[in-house]
Short mmCIF file of C-alpha atoms in Angstrom, two decimals:
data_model
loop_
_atom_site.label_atom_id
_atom_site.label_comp_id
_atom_site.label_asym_id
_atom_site.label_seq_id
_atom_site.Cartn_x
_atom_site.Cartn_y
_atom_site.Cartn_z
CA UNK A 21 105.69 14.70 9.27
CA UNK A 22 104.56 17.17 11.75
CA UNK A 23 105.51 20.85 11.32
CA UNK A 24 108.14 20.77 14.17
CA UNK A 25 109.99 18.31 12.45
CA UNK A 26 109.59 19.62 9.14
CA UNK A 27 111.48 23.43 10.65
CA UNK A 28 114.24 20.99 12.13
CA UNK A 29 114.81 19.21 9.33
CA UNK A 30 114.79 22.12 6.72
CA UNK A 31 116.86 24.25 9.64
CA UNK A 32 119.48 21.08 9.12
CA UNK A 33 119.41 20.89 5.57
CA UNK A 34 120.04 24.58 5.70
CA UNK A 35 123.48 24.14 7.93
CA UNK A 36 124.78 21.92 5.58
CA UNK A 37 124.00 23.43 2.45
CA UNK A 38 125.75 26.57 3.81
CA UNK A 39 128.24 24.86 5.62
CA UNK A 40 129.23 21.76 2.82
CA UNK A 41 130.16 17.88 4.35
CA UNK A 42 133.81 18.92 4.73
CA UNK A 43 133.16 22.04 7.55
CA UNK A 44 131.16 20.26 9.64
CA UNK A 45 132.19 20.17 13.56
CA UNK A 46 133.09 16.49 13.66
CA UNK A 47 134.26 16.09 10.24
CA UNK A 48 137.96 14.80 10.30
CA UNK A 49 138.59 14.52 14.17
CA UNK A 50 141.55 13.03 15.55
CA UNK A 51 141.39 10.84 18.33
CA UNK A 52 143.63 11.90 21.41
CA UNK A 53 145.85 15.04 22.01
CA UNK A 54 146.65 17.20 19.26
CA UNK A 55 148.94 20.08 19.01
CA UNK A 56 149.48 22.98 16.02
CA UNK A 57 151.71 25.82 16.25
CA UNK A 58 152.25 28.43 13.89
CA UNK A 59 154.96 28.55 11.07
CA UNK A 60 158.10 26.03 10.58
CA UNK A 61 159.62 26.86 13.95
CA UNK A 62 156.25 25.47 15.11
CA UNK A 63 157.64 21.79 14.46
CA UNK A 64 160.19 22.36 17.08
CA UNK A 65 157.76 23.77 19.36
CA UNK A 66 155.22 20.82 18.45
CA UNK A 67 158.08 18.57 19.99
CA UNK A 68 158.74 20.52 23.37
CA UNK A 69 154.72 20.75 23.87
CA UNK A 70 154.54 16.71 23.08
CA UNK A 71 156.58 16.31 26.20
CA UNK A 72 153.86 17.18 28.24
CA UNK A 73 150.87 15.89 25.60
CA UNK A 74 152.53 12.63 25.04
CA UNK A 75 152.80 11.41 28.89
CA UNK A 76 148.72 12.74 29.29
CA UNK A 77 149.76 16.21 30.74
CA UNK A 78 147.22 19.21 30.25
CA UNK A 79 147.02 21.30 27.45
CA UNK A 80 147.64 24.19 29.36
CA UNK A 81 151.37 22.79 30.60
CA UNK A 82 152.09 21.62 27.14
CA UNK A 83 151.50 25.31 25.03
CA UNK A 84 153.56 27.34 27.89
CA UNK A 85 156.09 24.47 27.44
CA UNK A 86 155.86 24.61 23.88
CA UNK A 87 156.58 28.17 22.89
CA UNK A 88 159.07 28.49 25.06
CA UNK A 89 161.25 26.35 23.17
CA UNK A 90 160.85 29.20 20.40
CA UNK A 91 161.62 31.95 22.89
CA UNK A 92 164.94 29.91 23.70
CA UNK A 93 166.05 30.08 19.70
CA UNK A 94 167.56 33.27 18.13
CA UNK A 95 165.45 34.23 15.46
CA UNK A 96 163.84 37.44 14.08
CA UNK A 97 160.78 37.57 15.88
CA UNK A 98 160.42 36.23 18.92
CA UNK A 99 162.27 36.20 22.38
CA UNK A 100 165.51 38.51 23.39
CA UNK A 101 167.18 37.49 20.31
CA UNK A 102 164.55 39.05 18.24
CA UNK A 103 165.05 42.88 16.82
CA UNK A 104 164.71 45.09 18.54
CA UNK A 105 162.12 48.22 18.00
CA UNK A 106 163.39 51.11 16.55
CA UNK A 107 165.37 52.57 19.10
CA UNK A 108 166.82 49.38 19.61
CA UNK A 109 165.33 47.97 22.45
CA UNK A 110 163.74 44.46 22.34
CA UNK A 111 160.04 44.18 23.90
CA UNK A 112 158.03 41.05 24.46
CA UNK A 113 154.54 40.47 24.11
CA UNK A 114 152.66 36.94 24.88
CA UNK A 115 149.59 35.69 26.43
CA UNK A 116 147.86 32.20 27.45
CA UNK A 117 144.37 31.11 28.03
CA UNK A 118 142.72 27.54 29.32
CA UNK A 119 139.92 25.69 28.58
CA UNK A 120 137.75 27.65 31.65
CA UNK A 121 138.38 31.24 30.06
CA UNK A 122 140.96 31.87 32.13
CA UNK A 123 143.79 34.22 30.78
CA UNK A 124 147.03 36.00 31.47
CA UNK A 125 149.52 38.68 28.96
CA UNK A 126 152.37 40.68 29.26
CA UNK A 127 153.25 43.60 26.96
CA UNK A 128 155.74 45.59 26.41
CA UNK A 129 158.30 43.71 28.34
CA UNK A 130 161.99 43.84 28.45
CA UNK A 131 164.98 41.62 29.63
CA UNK A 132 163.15 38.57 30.32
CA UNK A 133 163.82 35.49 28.57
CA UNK A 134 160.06 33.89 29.15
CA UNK A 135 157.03 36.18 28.55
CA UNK A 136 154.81 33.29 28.06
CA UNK A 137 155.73 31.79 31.79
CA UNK A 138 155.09 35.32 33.23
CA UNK A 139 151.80 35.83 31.29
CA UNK A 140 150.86 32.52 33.09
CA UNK A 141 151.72 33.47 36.54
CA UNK A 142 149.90 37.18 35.73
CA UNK A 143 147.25 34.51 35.12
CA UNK A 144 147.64 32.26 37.89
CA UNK A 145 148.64 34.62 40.72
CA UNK A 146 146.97 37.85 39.95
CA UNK A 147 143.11 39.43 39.83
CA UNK A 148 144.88 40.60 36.12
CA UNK A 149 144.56 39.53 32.81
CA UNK A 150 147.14 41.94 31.56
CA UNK A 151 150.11 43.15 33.30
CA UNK A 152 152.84 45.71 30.78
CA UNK A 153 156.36 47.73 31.08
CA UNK A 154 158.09 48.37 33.85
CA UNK A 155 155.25 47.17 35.97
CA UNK A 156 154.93 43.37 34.43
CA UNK A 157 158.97 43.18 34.54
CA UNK A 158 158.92 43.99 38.29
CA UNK A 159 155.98 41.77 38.58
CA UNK A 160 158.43 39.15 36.95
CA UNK A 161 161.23 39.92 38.71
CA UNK A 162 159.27 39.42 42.51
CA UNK A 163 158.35 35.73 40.72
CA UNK A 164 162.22 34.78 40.48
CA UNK A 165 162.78 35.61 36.46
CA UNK A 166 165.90 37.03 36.29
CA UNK A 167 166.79 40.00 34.67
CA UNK A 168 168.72 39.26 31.28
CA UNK A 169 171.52 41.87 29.89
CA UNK A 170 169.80 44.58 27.35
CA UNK A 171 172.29 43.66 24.72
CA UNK A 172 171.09 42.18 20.84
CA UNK A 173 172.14 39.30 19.38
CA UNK A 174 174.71 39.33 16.65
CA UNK A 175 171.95 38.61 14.06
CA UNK A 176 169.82 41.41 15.15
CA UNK A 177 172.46 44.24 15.97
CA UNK A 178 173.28 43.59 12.28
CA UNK A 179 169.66 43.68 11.19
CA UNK A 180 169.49 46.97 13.07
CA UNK A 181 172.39 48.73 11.79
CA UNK A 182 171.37 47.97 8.33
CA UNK A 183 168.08 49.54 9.38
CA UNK A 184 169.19 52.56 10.35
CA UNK A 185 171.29 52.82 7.49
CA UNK A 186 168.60 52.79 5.27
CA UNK A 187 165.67 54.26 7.43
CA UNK A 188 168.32 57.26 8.31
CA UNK A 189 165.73 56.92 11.35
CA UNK A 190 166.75 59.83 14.47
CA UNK A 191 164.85 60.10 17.40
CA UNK A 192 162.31 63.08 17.13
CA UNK A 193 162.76 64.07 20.80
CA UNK A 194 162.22 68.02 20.87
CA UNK A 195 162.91 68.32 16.90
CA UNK A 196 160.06 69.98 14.78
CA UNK A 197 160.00 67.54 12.07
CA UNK A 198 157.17 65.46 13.84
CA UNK A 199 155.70 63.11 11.27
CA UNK A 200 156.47 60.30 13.75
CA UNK A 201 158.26 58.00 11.10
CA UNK A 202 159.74 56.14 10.05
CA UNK A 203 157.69 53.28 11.12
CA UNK A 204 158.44 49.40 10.80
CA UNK A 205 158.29 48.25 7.36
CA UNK A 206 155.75 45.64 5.78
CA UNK A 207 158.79 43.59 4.99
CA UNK A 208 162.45 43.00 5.48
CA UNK A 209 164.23 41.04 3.14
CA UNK A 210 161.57 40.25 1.29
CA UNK A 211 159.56 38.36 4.37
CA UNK A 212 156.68 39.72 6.37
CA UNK A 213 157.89 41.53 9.03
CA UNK A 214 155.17 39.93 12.18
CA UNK A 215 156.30 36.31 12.74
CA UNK A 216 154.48 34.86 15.73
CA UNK A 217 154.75 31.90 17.14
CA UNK A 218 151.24 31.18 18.42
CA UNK A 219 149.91 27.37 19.74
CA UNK A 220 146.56 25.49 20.51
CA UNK A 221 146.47 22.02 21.58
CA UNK A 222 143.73 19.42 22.97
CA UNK A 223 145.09 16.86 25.19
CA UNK A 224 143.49 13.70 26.34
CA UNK A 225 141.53 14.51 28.59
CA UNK A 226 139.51 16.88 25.99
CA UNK A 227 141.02 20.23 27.41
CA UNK A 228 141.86 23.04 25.05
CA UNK A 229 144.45 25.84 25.92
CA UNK A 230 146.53 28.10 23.57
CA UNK A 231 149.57 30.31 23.76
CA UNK A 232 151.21 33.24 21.92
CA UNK A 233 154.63 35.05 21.88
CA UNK A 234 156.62 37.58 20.20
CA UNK A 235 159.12 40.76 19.72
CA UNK A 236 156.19 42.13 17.61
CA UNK A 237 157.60 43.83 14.12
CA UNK A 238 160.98 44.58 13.84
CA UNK A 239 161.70 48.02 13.96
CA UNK A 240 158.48 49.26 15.56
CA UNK A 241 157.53 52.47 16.94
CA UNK A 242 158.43 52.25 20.18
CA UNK A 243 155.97 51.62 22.57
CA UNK A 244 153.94 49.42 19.83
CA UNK A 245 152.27 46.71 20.54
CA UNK A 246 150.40 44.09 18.19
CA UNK A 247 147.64 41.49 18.55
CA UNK A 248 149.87 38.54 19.83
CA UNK A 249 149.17 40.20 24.11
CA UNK A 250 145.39 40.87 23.69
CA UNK A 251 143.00 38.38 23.92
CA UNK A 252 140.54 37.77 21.70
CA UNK A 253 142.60 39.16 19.04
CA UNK A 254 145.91 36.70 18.97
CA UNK A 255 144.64 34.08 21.00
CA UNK A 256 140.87 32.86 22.09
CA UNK A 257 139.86 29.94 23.79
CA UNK A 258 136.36 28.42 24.20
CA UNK A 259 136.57 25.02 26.49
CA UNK A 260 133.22 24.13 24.48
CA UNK A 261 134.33 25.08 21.59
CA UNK A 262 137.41 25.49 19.96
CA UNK A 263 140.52 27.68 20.16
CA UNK A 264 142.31 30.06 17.74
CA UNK A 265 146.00 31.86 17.52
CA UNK A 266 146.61 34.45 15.20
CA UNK A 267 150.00 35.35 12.82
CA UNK A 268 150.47 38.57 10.84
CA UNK A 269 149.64 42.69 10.83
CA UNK A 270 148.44 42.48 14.53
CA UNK A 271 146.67 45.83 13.95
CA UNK A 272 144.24 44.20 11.64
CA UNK A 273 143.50 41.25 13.80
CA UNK A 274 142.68 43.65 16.57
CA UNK A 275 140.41 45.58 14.49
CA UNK A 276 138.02 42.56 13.52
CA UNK A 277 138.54 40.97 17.35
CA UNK A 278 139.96 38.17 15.42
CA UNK A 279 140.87 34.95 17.19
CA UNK A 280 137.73 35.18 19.21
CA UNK A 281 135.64 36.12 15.69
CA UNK A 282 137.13 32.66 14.43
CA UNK A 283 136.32 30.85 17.71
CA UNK A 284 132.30 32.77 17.40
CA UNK A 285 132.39 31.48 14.23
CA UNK A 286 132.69 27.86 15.10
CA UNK A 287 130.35 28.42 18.03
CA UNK A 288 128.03 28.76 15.38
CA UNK A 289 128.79 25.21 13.46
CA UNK A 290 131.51 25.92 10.84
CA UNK A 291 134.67 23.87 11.01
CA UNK A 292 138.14 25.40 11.90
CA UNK A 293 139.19 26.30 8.45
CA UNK A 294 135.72 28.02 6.72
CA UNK A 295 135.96 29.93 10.45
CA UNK A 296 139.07 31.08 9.62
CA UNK A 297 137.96 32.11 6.23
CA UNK A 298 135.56 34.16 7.02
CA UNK A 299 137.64 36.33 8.94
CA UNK A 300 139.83 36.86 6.16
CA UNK A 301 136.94 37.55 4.03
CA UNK A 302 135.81 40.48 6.75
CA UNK A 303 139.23 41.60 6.66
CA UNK A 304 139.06 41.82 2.90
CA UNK A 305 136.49 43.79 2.89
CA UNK A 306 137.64 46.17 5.14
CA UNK A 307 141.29 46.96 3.86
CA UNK A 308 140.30 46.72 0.32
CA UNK A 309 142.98 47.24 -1.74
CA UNK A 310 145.42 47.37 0.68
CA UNK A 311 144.59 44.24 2.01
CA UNK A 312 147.14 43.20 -0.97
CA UNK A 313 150.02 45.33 1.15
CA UNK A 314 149.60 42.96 4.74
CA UNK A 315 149.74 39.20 5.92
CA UNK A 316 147.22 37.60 8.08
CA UNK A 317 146.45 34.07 8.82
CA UNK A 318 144.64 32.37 11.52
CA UNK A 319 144.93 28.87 12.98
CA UNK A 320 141.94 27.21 15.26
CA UNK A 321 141.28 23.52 16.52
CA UNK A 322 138.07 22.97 17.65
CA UNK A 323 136.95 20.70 20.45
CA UNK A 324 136.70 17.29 18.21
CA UNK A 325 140.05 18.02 17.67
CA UNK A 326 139.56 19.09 14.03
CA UNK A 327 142.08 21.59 12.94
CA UNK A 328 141.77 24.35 10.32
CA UNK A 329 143.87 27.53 9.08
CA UNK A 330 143.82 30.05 6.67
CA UNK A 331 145.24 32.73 5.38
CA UNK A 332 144.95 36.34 3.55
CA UNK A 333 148.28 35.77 0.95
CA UNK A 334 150.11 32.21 0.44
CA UNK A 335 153.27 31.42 2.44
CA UNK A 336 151.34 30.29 5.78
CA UNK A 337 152.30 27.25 6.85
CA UNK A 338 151.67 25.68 10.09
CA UNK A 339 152.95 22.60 12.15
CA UNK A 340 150.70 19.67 13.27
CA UNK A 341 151.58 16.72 15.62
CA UNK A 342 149.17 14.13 17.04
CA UNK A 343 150.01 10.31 17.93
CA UNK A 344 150.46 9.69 14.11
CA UNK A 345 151.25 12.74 12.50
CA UNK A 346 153.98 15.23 12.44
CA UNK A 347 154.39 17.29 9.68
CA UNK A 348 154.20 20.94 8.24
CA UNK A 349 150.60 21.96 6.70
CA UNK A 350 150.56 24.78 3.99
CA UNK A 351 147.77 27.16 4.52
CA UNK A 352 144.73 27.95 1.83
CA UNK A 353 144.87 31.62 1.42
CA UNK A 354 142.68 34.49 0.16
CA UNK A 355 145.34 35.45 -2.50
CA UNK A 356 147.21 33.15 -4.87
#
């Protein structure tokens, strides 16, 4: 054996004695479009995104379609039925991203029913990635969305009165107490208080795309806005390479850049899941103890169609659905 082949064989041996059989880029890939979304409501979104998957449509068409069936439900955290921020208001955040890098978000957005279709058309019909406020809902508006009525939902004008109760929360508008809180807690009810509904997918024709939406927390400063928006830290795609969504504190997935950490990650060999790890592991690190006070999990598919998640505390669950397969996945997490 020559030396050249002896480096490239030891170099090999070294990938997989780092990276183990079961991480490996190929290892477990499903043949033909696959589509994972985050959380239980991602099993109804699985279904609206397999309308477009299922009949060889691109994965692009299939996650706008797909989260939008979540933006149509009333639930706590995403869409107008969401709650509000802590003046009451509801704001959206969502972005989408294709296999070629490119990307569109809105932030900060009120009164319309579809972020993720305008983030698309910021995408589609702009020189912006990122349009927010007034300025992406009169972007919207000039597309045709129309303006919805700033009211809550039953569910969430009760979830906000109960709030305020407790919180005793006044605006600080020229009062001298200015200690800025209260701010959105960690939890309501005993739930994490940053559900997302984020998707990838891989359709037929080997194209990636992903998706992300949300109210954000519930109860949030106003003017807040998470990771879900900014790409690279809720959603990254890499045509070549795989694609990653993101669930949980959004302020710690923007400090680690951590969809597209997941998605570098993978670049370098490691399957979806130790990718997703390792992220965890850096936020770890970095919060410390007080990594025990947060929830953050990350889900990523990479271009054999392998998929992977994981997450900082148990409780992370996401959907899957593929020609054979539909069913709910629970999450390996950092804590048990």
């Amino acid at each position: 054996m020559n030396r050249k082949k002896f480096l490239q064989l030891s170099a090999l041996t070294g990938v997989f004695g780092v990276l183990g059989s079961k991480t490996l880029a190929q290892t477990d890939a499903i043949n033909g479009p696959v589509v994972v979304s985050t959380w239980d409501a991602g099993l109804r979104a699985n279904k609206g995104a397999w309308e477009v998957l299922g009949k060889g449509g691109s994965a692009l068409d299939a996650v706008e379609k797909g989260v939008m069936v979540t933006e149509d439900e009333i639930n706590c955290c995403v869409g107008l039925g969401a709650n509000p921020d802590r003046d009451g208001i509801v704001t959206l955040d969502a972005s989408i991203m294709d296999h070629q890098f490119n990307c569109g978000s809105v932030a900060f957005l009120e009164r319309i029913k579809h972020p993720i279709a305008v983030a698309r058309r910021v995408m589609e019909k702009t020189p912006h990635v990122m349009l927010v406020g007034s300025g992406a809902q009169q972007f919207a508006v000039a597309e045709g969305f129309p303006l919805e009525p700033q009211q809550l939902s039953s569910e969430a004008a009760k979830a906000y009165e109960e709030w305020l109760r407790n919180s005793k929360y006044e605006p600080q508008i020229n009062r001298e107490n200015q200690s800025h809180g209260p701010f959105a807690p960690a939890q309501i009810n005993g739930e994490w208080n940053h559900d997302t509904i984020g998707m990838v997918a891989l359709d037929a024709q080997g194209r990636l795309a992903g998706s992300c939406t949300t109210s954000g927390m519930g109860f949030k400063m106003r003017g807040r806005v998470g990771d879900s928006p900014i790409i690279g830290a809720g959603l990254y795609v890499d045509g070549e390479v795989g694609a990653c969504t993101a669930t949980g504190q959004g302020e710690d997935i923007i400090r680690v850049a951590g969809s597209s950490s997941v998605v570098a990650y993978m670049r370098q060999g490691y399957g979806p899941e130790v990718a997703c790890q390792k992220v965890i592991e850096r936020i770890v690190k970095i919060k410390g103890e007080d990594a025990r006070k947060i929830q953050v999990a990350f889900l990523a598919i990479n271009k054999y169609g392998v998929v992977g998640a994981y997450a900082l505390h148990k409780g992370f669950n996401y959907a899957i659905k593929t020609v054979t397969t539909e069913k709910l996945v629970e999450a390996k997490s950092w804590f048990h």
